[in-house]
mmCIF file of C-alpha atoms and ligand atoms in Angstrom:
data_model
loop_
_atom_site.group_PDB
_atom_site.id
_atom_site.type_symbol
_atom_site.label_atom_id
_atom_site.label_comp_id
_atom_site.label_asym_id
_atom_site.label_seq_id
_atom_site.Cartn_x
_atom_site.Cartn_y
_atom_site.Cartn_z
ATOM 1 C CA UNK R 1 0.000 0.000 0.000
ATOM 2 C CA UNK R 2 1.274 3.472 -0.880
ATOM 3 C CA UNK R 3 2.063 5.872 1.970
ATOM 4 C CA UNK R 4 -0.425 8.733 2.342
ATOM 5 C CA UNK R 5 0.898 12.273 1.893
ATOM 6 C CA UNK R 6 -0.747 15.670 2.196
ATOM 7 C CA UNK R 7 0.792 18.449 0.080
ATOM 8 C CA UNK R 8 -0.663 21.462 1.874
ATOM 9 C CA UNK R 9 0.222 24.154 -0.710
ATOM 10 C CA UNK R 10 0.184 24.165 -4.487
ATOM 11 C CA UNK R 11 3.476 23.124 -6.038
ATOM 12 C CA UNK R 12 4.837 22.637 -9.573
ATOM 13 C CA UNK R 13 2.620 20.148 -11.481
ATOM 14 C CA UNK R 14 5.517 17.903 -12.485
ATOM 15 C CA UNK R 15 6.758 17.744 -8.876
ATOM 16 C CA UNK R 16 3.279 16.716 -7.807
ATOM 17 C CA UNK R 17 3.086 14.108 -10.590
ATOM 18 C CA UNK R 18 6.332 12.547 -9.432
ATOM 19 C CA UNK R 19 5.043 12.356 -5.868
ATOM 20 C CA UNK R 20 1.787 10.820 -7.106
ATOM 21 C CA UNK R 21 3.734 7.989 -8.710
ATOM 22 C CA UNK R 22 5.163 7.021 -5.339
ATOM 23 C CA UNK R 23 2.538 8.069 -2.823
ATOM 24 C CA UNK R 24 -1.178 8.362 -2.315
ATOM 25 C CA UNK R 25 -1.259 12.174 -2.519
ATOM 26 C CA UNK R 26 -3.935 14.543 -1.292
ATOM 27 C CA UNK R 27 -2.956 18.038 -2.417
ATOM 28 C CA UNK R 28 -4.201 21.560 -2.046
ATOM 29 C CA UNK R 29 -4.244 22.934 -5.566
ATOM 30 C CA UNK R 30 -6.343 25.937 -4.618
ATOM 31 C CA UNK R 31 -4.967 29.421 -4.131
ATOM 32 C CA UNK R 32 -5.758 29.446 -0.435
ATOM 33 C CA UNK R 33 -4.090 28.499 2.790
ATOM 34 C CA UNK R 34 -5.803 25.780 4.812
ATOM 35 C CA UNK R 35 -7.445 27.089 7.931
ATOM 36 C CA UNK R 36 -6.118 25.325 11.060
ATOM 37 C CA UNK R 37 -9.294 23.170 11.119
ATOM 38 C CA UNK R 38 -8.965 22.274 7.444
ATOM 39 C CA UNK R 39 -5.311 21.376 7.886
ATOM 40 C CA UNK R 40 -6.185 19.148 10.851
ATOM 41 C CA UNK R 41 -8.945 17.442 8.882
ATOM 42 C CA UNK R 42 -6.862 16.889 5.738
ATOM 43 C CA UNK R 43 -3.985 15.493 7.814
ATOM 44 C CA UNK R 44 -6.161 12.648 9.119
ATOM 45 C CA UNK R 45 -4.567 9.315 8.244
ATOM 46 C CA UNK R 46 -1.561 10.895 6.470
ATOM 47 C CA UNK R 47 1.933 9.497 6.956
ATOM 48 C CA UNK R 48 3.568 12.782 6.024
ATOM 49 C CA UNK R 49 2.715 16.374 5.291
ATOM 50 C CA UNK R 50 4.517 18.828 3.005
ATOM 51 C CA UNK R 51 4.023 22.397 4.246
ATOM 52 C CA UNK R 52 5.283 25.933 3.805
ATOM 53 C CA UNK R 53 5.959 28.596 6.396
ATOM 54 C CA UNK R 54 2.250 29.529 6.277
ATOM 55 C CA UNK R 55 1.047 26.299 7.877
ATOM 56 C CA UNK R 56 1.323 26.088 11.643
ATOM 57 C CA UNK R 57 2.186 22.660 12.952
ATOM 58 C CA UNK R 58 1.555 23.148 16.642
ATOM 59 C CA UNK R 59 1.980 20.600 19.435
ATOM 60 C CA UNK R 60 -1.813 20.062 19.359
ATOM 61 C CA UNK R 61 -1.859 19.349 15.638
ATOM 62 C CA UNK R 62 1.070 16.952 15.959
ATOM 63 C CA UNK R 63 -0.543 15.157 18.936
ATOM 64 C CA UNK R 64 -3.821 14.809 17.044
ATOM 65 C CA UNK R 65 -2.172 12.757 14.263
ATOM 66 C CA UNK R 66 -0.481 9.759 15.864
ATOM 67 C CA UNK R 67 0.228 8.112 12.489
ATOM 68 C CA UNK R 68 2.295 11.078 11.224
ATOM 69 C CA UNK R 69 5.928 10.226 10.505
ATOM 70 C CA UNK R 70 7.285 13.341 8.816
ATOM 71 C CA UNK R 71 6.701 17.063 8.355
ATOM 72 C CA UNK R 72 8.567 18.366 5.304
ATOM 73 C CA UNK R 73 8.819 22.146 5.246
ATOM 74 C CA UNK R 74 9.390 23.881 1.911
ATOM 75 C CA UNK R 75 11.402 26.639 3.605
ATOM 76 C CA UNK R 76 14.693 26.966 5.430
ATOM 77 C CA UNK R 77 13.020 28.625 8.443
ATOM 78 C CA UNK R 78 10.847 26.259 10.481
ATOM 79 C CA UNK R 79 9.399 28.444 13.219
ATOM 80 C CA UNK R 80 5.962 27.358 11.943
ATOM 81 C CA UNK R 81 6.620 23.895 13.397
ATOM 82 C CA UNK R 82 6.824 22.944 17.061
ATOM 83 C CA UNK R 83 10.015 20.953 16.575
ATOM 84 C CA UNK R 84 10.279 19.951 20.254
ATOM 85 C CA UNK R 85 6.772 18.477 20.158
ATOM 86 C CA UNK R 86 7.531 16.711 16.881
ATOM 87 C CA UNK R 87 10.749 15.268 18.271
ATOM 88 C CA UNK R 88 9.002 14.020 21.386
ATOM 89 C CA UNK R 89 6.267 12.475 19.287
ATOM 90 C CA UNK R 90 8.797 10.763 17.005
ATOM 91 C CA UNK R 91 7.976 12.873 13.942
ATOM 92 C CA UNK R 92 10.819 13.806 11.599
ATOM 93 C CA UNK R 93 11.013 17.463 10.585
ATOM 94 C CA UNK R 94 12.899 18.549 7.473
ATOM 95 C CA UNK R 95 13.626 21.902 5.798
ATOM 96 C CA UNK R 96 15.219 23.183 2.557
ATOM 97 C CA UNK R 97 18.509 24.870 3.472
ATOM 98 C CA UNK R 98 21.274 26.071 1.126
ATOM 99 C CA UNK R 99 19.339 25.870 -2.162
ATOM 100 C CA UNK R 100 17.890 29.331 -1.521
ATOM 101 C CA UNK R 101 20.942 31.129 -0.088
ATOM 102 C CA UNK R 102 22.051 32.961 -3.210
ATOM 103 C CA UNK R 103 18.589 33.936 -4.447
ATOM 104 C CA UNK R 104 17.585 35.250 -1.044
ATOM 105 C CA UNK R 105 20.847 37.199 -0.795
ATOM 106 C CA UNK R 106 20.146 38.692 -4.235
ATOM 107 C CA UNK R 107 16.801 39.812 -2.918
ATOM 108 C CA UNK R 108 18.271 41.446 0.186
ATOM 109 C CA UNK R 109 20.294 43.588 -2.221
ATOM 110 C CA UNK R 110 17.237 44.304 -4.332
ATOM 111 C CA UNK R 111 15.513 45.801 -1.291
ATOM 112 C CA UNK R 112 18.651 47.520 -0.016
ATOM 113 C CA UNK R 113 19.249 49.344 -3.268
ATOM 114 C CA UNK R 114 15.603 50.117 -3.909
ATOM 115 C CA UNK R 115 15.528 51.667 -0.462
ATOM 116 C CA UNK R 116 18.700 53.638 -0.773
ATOM 117 C CA UNK R 117 17.722 55.130 -4.141
ATOM 118 C CA UNK R 118 13.994 55.547 -3.385
ATOM 119 C CA UNK R 119 12.930 53.403 -6.335
ATOM 120 C CA UNK R 120 9.469 52.540 -5.073
ATOM 121 C CA UNK R 121 8.666 56.058 -3.921
ATOM 122 C CA UNK R 122 9.773 57.696 -7.164
ATOM 123 C CA UNK R 123 7.972 55.116 -9.307
ATOM 124 C CA UNK R 124 4.716 55.769 -7.428
ATOM 125 C CA UNK R 125 5.209 59.492 -8.084
ATOM 126 C CA UNK R 126 5.694 58.849 -11.767
ATOM 127 C CA UNK R 127 2.742 56.450 -12.075
ATOM 128 C CA UNK R 128 0.543 59.016 -10.353
ATOM 129 C CA UNK R 129 1.316 61.464 -13.183
ATOM 130 C CA UNK R 130 3.100 63.879 -10.854
ATOM 131 C CA UNK R 131 6.326 64.202 -12.871
ATOM 132 C CA UNK R 132 6.097 67.586 -14.584
ATOM 133 C CA UNK R 133 9.770 68.477 -15.000
ATOM 134 C CA UNK R 134 13.220 67.230 -14.084
ATOM 135 C CA UNK R 135 14.658 68.652 -10.897
ATOM 136 C CA UNK R 136 18.222 68.666 -9.634
ATOM 137 C CA UNK R 137 17.244 67.832 -6.061
ATOM 138 C CA UNK R 138 14.492 65.332 -6.706
ATOM 139 C CA UNK R 139 14.391 61.991 -4.844
ATOM 140 C CA UNK R 140 17.924 62.329 -3.605
ATOM 141 C CA UNK R 141 18.883 59.037 -2.054
ATOM 142 C CA UNK R 142 21.737 57.514 -0.109
ATOM 143 C CA UNK R 143 24.875 55.996 -1.559
ATOM 144 C CA UNK R 144 25.497 52.293 -1.283
ATOM 145 C CA UNK R 145 29.135 52.192 -2.460
ATOM 146 C CA UNK R 146 31.742 53.043 0.120
ATOM 147 C CA UNK R 147 29.334 52.697 3.049
ATOM 148 C CA UNK R 148 29.119 50.268 5.967
ATOM 149 C CA UNK R 149 26.945 47.204 5.576
ATOM 150 C CA UNK R 150 25.668 45.706 8.823
ATOM 151 C CA UNK R 151 24.351 42.165 9.014
ATOM 152 C CA UNK R 152 22.445 40.792 11.983
ATOM 153 C CA UNK R 153 22.578 37.005 11.758
ATOM 154 C CA UNK R 154 25.590 35.709 9.866
ATOM 155 C CA UNK R 155 24.515 32.258 8.722
ATOM 156 C CA UNK R 156 24.746 31.039 5.165
ATOM 157 C CA UNK R 157 22.399 33.683 3.736
ATOM 158 C CA UNK R 158 24.051 36.473 5.742
ATOM 159 C CA UNK R 159 27.443 35.446 4.357
ATOM 160 C CA UNK R 160 26.060 35.441 0.811
ATOM 161 C CA UNK R 161 24.740 38.978 1.397
ATOM 162 C CA UNK R 162 28.160 40.056 2.685
ATOM 163 C CA UNK R 163 30.080 38.559 -0.262
ATOM 164 C CA UNK R 164 28.032 40.659 -2.683
ATOM 165 C CA UNK R 165 29.252 43.871 -1.020
ATOM 166 C CA UNK R 166 32.774 43.484 -2.432
ATOM 167 C CA UNK R 167 31.830 45.159 -5.698
ATOM 168 C CA UNK R 168 30.485 48.148 -3.785
ATOM 169 C CA UNK R 169 33.677 48.756 -1.877
ATOM 170 C CA UNK R 170 31.872 48.466 1.435
ATOM 171 C CA UNK R 171 32.991 47.633 4.927
ATOM 172 C CA UNK R 172 31.066 44.784 6.529
ATOM 173 C CA UNK R 173 30.269 44.461 10.206
ATOM 174 C CA UNK R 174 28.094 41.728 11.652
ATOM 175 C CA UNK R 175 26.644 40.478 14.876
ATOM 176 C CA UNK R 176 25.931 36.851 15.516
ATOM 177 C CA UNK R 177 25.840 34.580 18.578
ATOM 178 C CA UNK R 178 29.161 33.110 17.456
ATOM 179 C CA UNK R 179 32.085 34.474 15.474
ATOM 180 C CA UNK R 180 32.625 33.130 11.990
ATOM 181 C CA UNK R 181 35.815 31.185 11.356
ATOM 182 C CA UNK R 182 38.521 33.582 10.049
ATOM 183 C CA UNK R 183 38.445 32.061 6.554
ATOM 184 C CA UNK R 184 34.672 32.590 6.358
ATOM 185 C CA UNK R 185 35.030 36.179 7.554
ATOM 186 C CA UNK R 186 37.631 36.713 4.834
ATOM 187 C CA UNK R 187 35.289 35.313 2.155
ATOM 188 C CA UNK R 188 32.473 37.520 3.474
ATOM 189 C CA UNK R 189 34.352 40.665 2.376
ATOM 190 C CA UNK R 190 36.469 40.627 5.549
ATOM 191 C CA UNK R 191 33.395 40.946 7.749
ATOM 192 C CA UNK R 192 34.172 42.022 11.317
ATOM 193 C CA UNK R 193 32.236 40.721 14.326
ATOM 194 C CA UNK R 194 30.959 43.561 16.538
ATOM 195 C CA UNK R 195 28.542 43.907 19.454
ATOM 196 C CA UNK R 196 24.879 44.346 18.608
ATOM 197 C CA UNK R 197 25.069 47.931 19.827
ATOM 198 C CA UNK R 198 28.079 48.733 17.648
ATOM 199 C CA UNK R 199 26.313 47.162 14.676
ATOM 200 C CA UNK R 200 23.219 49.297 15.170
ATOM 201 C CA UNK R 201 25.199 52.495 15.705
ATOM 202 C CA UNK R 202 27.531 52.107 12.726
ATOM 203 C CA UNK R 203 25.617 50.393 9.925
ATOM 204 C CA UNK R 204 24.561 52.580 7.016
ATOM 205 C CA UNK R 205 22.515 49.707 5.653
ATOM 206 C CA UNK R 206 21.378 47.003 8.075
ATOM 207 C CA UNK R 207 20.189 43.617 6.808
ATOM 208 C CA UNK R 208 18.365 41.193 9.108
ATOM 209 C CA UNK R 209 18.973 37.530 8.393
ATOM 210 C CA UNK R 210 18.013 35.859 11.649
ATOM 211 C CA UNK R 211 15.716 32.915 12.234
ATOM 212 C CA UNK R 212 12.629 33.667 14.313
ATOM 213 C CA UNK R 213 12.516 32.193 17.820
ATOM 214 C CA UNK R 214 11.576 33.256 21.340
ATOM 215 C CA UNK R 215 15.081 34.788 21.648
ATOM 216 C CA UNK R 216 14.857 36.787 18.441
ATOM 217 C CA UNK R 217 11.284 37.995 18.945
ATOM 218 C CA UNK R 218 11.378 41.825 18.589
ATOM 219 C CA UNK R 219 15.175 41.806 18.588
ATOM 220 C CA UNK R 220 14.736 45.083 16.683
ATOM 221 C CA UNK R 221 12.391 47.287 18.703
ATOM 222 C CA UNK R 222 12.178 50.934 19.718
ATOM 223 C CA UNK R 223 15.405 50.867 21.761
ATOM 224 C CA UNK R 224 17.411 49.305 18.938
ATOM 225 C CA UNK R 225 15.971 51.607 16.267
ATOM 226 C CA UNK R 226 16.900 54.570 18.461
ATOM 227 C CA UNK R 227 20.563 53.552 18.252
ATOM 228 C CA UNK R 228 20.604 53.584 14.447
ATOM 229 C CA UNK R 229 21.722 56.504 12.310
ATOM 230 C CA UNK R 230 18.895 58.726 11.074
ATOM 231 C CA UNK R 231 20.286 58.112 7.571
ATOM 232 C CA UNK R 232 20.316 54.321 7.957
ATOM 233 C CA UNK R 233 18.232 51.898 5.935
ATOM 234 C CA UNK R 234 16.878 48.597 7.225
ATOM 235 C CA UNK R 235 16.151 45.411 5.272
ATOM 236 C CA UNK R 236 14.235 42.415 6.623
ATOM 237 C CA UNK R 237 14.243 39.311 4.430
ATOM 238 C CA UNK R 238 14.173 36.906 7.371
ATOM 239 C CA UNK R 239 10.956 36.678 9.374
ATOM 240 C CA UNK R 240 8.293 38.975 10.650
ATOM 241 C CA UNK R 241 8.318 39.134 14.415
ATOM 242 C CA UNK R 242 12.059 39.716 14.699
ATOM 243 C CA UNK R 243 11.115 43.380 14.184
ATOM 244 C CA UNK R 244 8.521 45.174 16.311
ATOM 245 C CA UNK R 245 6.480 46.512 13.397
ATOM 246 C CA UNK R 246 4.736 49.142 15.528
ATOM 247 C CA UNK R 247 8.085 50.554 16.656
ATOM 248 C CA UNK R 248 9.402 50.473 13.094
ATOM 249 C CA UNK R 249 6.395 52.379 11.749
ATOM 250 C CA UNK R 250 6.997 55.057 14.421
ATOM 251 C CA UNK R 251 10.717 55.288 13.662
ATOM 252 C CA UNK R 252 10.099 55.622 9.910
ATOM 253 C CA UNK R 253 7.330 58.152 10.376
ATOM 254 C CA UNK R 254 9.463 60.305 12.650
ATOM 255 C CA UNK R 255 12.541 60.020 10.425
ATOM 256 C CA UNK R 256 14.573 58.276 13.115
ATOM 257 C CA UNK R 257 15.817 55.968 10.360
ATOM 258 C CA UNK R 258 15.671 56.786 6.657
ATOM 259 C CA UNK R 259 13.857 53.831 5.126
ATOM 260 C CA UNK R 260 13.036 50.147 5.267
ATOM 261 C CA UNK R 261 12.725 47.338 2.746
ATOM 262 C CA UNK R 262 10.458 44.650 4.104
ATOM 263 C CA UNK R 263 9.634 41.274 2.617
ATOM 264 C CA UNK R 264 8.254 39.800 5.861
ATOM 265 C CA UNK R 265 5.840 41.116 8.468
ATOM 266 C CA UNK R 266 4.741 40.354 11.979
ATOM 267 C CA UNK R 267 1.217 39.223 11.106
ATOM 268 C CA UNK R 268 1.614 38.505 7.416
ATOM 269 C CA UNK R 269 -0.270 38.495 5.149
ATOM 270 C CA UNK R 270 -1.813 41.299 7.239
ATOM 271 C CA UNK R 271 0.357 44.423 7.332
ATOM 272 C CA UNK R 272 0.598 47.009 10.050
ATOM 273 C CA UNK R 273 -1.609 49.696 8.444
ATOM 274 C CA UNK R 274 1.020 52.330 9.196
ATOM 275 C CA UNK R 275 3.380 50.887 6.572
ATOM 276 C CA UNK R 276 0.909 51.667 3.811
ATOM 277 C CA UNK R 277 0.898 55.342 4.685
ATOM 278 C CA UNK R 278 4.676 55.742 4.596
ATOM 279 C CA UNK R 279 6.601 56.814 1.486
ATOM 280 C CA UNK R 280 9.949 55.560 2.764
ATOM 281 C CA UNK R 281 9.267 51.818 2.674
ATOM 282 C CA UNK R 282 9.501 49.150 0.029
ATOM 283 C CA UNK R 283 7.004 46.388 0.782
ATOM 284 C CA UNK R 284 6.878 42.966 -0.909
ATOM 285 C CA UNK R 285 4.870 39.806 -0.143
ATOM 286 C CA UNK R 286 7.523 37.370 1.183
ATOM 287 C CA UNK R 287 9.147 36.639 -2.183
ATOM 288 C CA UNK R 288 12.806 36.543 -1.103
ATOM 289 C CA UNK R 289 13.445 33.002 -2.368
ATOM 290 C CA UNK R 290 11.092 33.458 -5.293
ATOM 291 C CA UNK R 291 13.071 32.793 -8.427
ATOM 292 C CA UNK R 292 11.751 30.038 -10.689
ATOM 293 C CA UNK R 293 14.983 28.075 -10.348
ATOM 294 C CA UNK R 294 15.177 28.336 -6.573
ATOM 295 C CA UNK R 295 11.537 27.507 -5.888
ATOM 296 C CA UNK R 296 12.022 24.431 -8.071
ATOM 297 C CA UNK R 297 15.147 23.503 -6.115
ATOM 298 C CA UNK R 298 13.198 23.936 -2.872
ATOM 299 C CA UNK R 299 10.380 21.708 -4.141
ATOM 300 C CA UNK R 300 12.903 19.064 -5.227
ATOM 301 C CA UNK R 301 14.708 19.282 -1.900
ATOM 302 C CA UNK R 302 11.465 18.838 0.066
ATOM 303 C CA UNK R 303 10.515 15.896 -2.178
ATOM 304 C CA UNK R 304 13.867 14.209 -1.553
ATOM 305 C CA UNK R 305 13.371 14.634 2.181
ATOM 306 C CA UNK R 306 9.870 13.184 1.943
ATOM 307 C CA UNK R 307 10.946 10.170 -0.088
ATOM 308 C CA UNK R 308 13.787 9.412 2.329
ATOM 309 C CA UNK R 309 11.605 9.843 5.404
ATOM 310 C CA UNK R 310 8.946 7.467 4.101
ATOM 311 C CA UNK R 311 11.378 4.838 2.904
ATOM 312 C CA UNK R 312 13.089 4.383 6.242
ATOM 313 C CA UNK R 313 16.169 6.457 5.381
ATOM 314 C CA UNK R 314 17.508 9.468 7.162
ATOM 315 C CA UNK R 315 16.306 12.551 5.233
ATOM 316 C CA UNK R 316 19.170 14.744 3.999
ATOM 317 C CA UNK R 317 17.829 17.828 5.796
ATOM 318 C CA UNK R 318 16.609 16.436 9.090
ATOM 319 C CA UNK R 319 16.090 19.304 11.543
ATOM 320 C CA UNK R 320 15.618 17.072 14.597
ATOM 321 C CA UNK R 321 18.344 14.411 14.370
ATOM 322 C CA UNK R 322 17.625 13.164 17.910
ATOM 323 C CA UNK R 323 14.121 12.080 16.887
ATOM 324 C CA UNK R 324 13.382 8.463 17.713
ATOM 325 C CA UNK R 325 11.203 6.807 15.143
ATOM 326 C CA UNK R 326 7.620 6.784 16.174
ATOM 327 C CA UNK R 327 6.052 3.478 17.096
ATOM 328 C CA UNK R 328 3.729 3.301 14.136
ATOM 329 C CA UNK R 329 2.321 -0.153 14.879
HETATM 330 C C1 8YV Q 1 9.755 30.318 1.751
HETATM 331 C C2 8YV Q 1 11.248 31.328 3.527
HETATM 332 O O1 8YV Q 1 9.529 30.417 0.413
HETATM 333 O O2 8YV Q 1 12.724 29.528 3.340
HETATM 334 C C3 8YV Q 1 12.146 30.295 4.091
HETATM 335 O O3 8YV Q 1 12.298 30.251 5.322
HETATM 336 O O4 8YV Q 1 10.855 32.223 4.198
HETATM 337 C C4 8YV Q 1 10.869 31.274 2.076
HETATM 338 O O5 8YV Q 1 11.973 30.896 1.329
HETATM 339 C C5 8YV Q 1 8.472 30.632 2.443
HETATM 340 O O6 8YV Q 1 8.651 30.726 3.790
HETATM 341 C C6 8YV Q 1 7.426 29.568 2.160
HETATM 342 O O7 8YV Q 1 7.648 28.430 2.930
#
């Protein structure tokens, strides 16, 4: 008998077809996210579930499905899954690291530069038919070249962001729980580890690349924003919730920092209404890893994890290696 799998979000048709050859697949091909109740109901009797960051796999959901063997996340971040509960229940959790590093780093730069040079704001002006004549002092932005790039969270994506700064002749400072090995710092444009306070005070452009957890919740709030330069720009391509959106709206409105490029939000897809009233923000709907090639690589990576998990092998990207296989008798 084929194992039963729920694919909770639409994926590429050929990826789905391949899974259907191996498994008994129930998939969500609609353009909507399952409500928690719907997710619970569709997970009944499934051996594994393929999810994205939008689906919340809480301890209750995990406990309610004693037959579940694996949760395969199509994302590197897995704060949507109660990993401790999964581990205790004997459920394998997998993610899709590495395949999205470069694309997500590209996107951090897209937001950084759009911010610095007021791309979104000036395009809105133009689309609104307000451009009557060229002006010498119009939409003057900040330079990127020759400035200091700050990175909070120096994992694989953070390092990819740093490497890209070489062509802009920038200095790189970073803060992370641990220091990078010297050879990795050298590859990351000679990035220098500094305290969080020093990072906030000295960065001209600050990029957040941290995972979300209880420790990183609101790691950028009013106090941190107050330390930043009034000319600084902020980019968040990591997770909503690491920034206190209310505090950020206030800081942007009062000009305490210059601008922000945000791809993730505290209560996404809902936005803090204040963002929509501000000219000095670039707002996008969580598309950081969204190149065709990378989303395909993520889908393939999640499929490989699923296949391994359901054929008794150790999945390549097991997040909870201490998990003891569930007694599925
Ligand atoms: C995902 C992401 O596309 O990988 C992550 O952690 O945030 C994105 O790359 C998105 O979360 C959908 O799962």
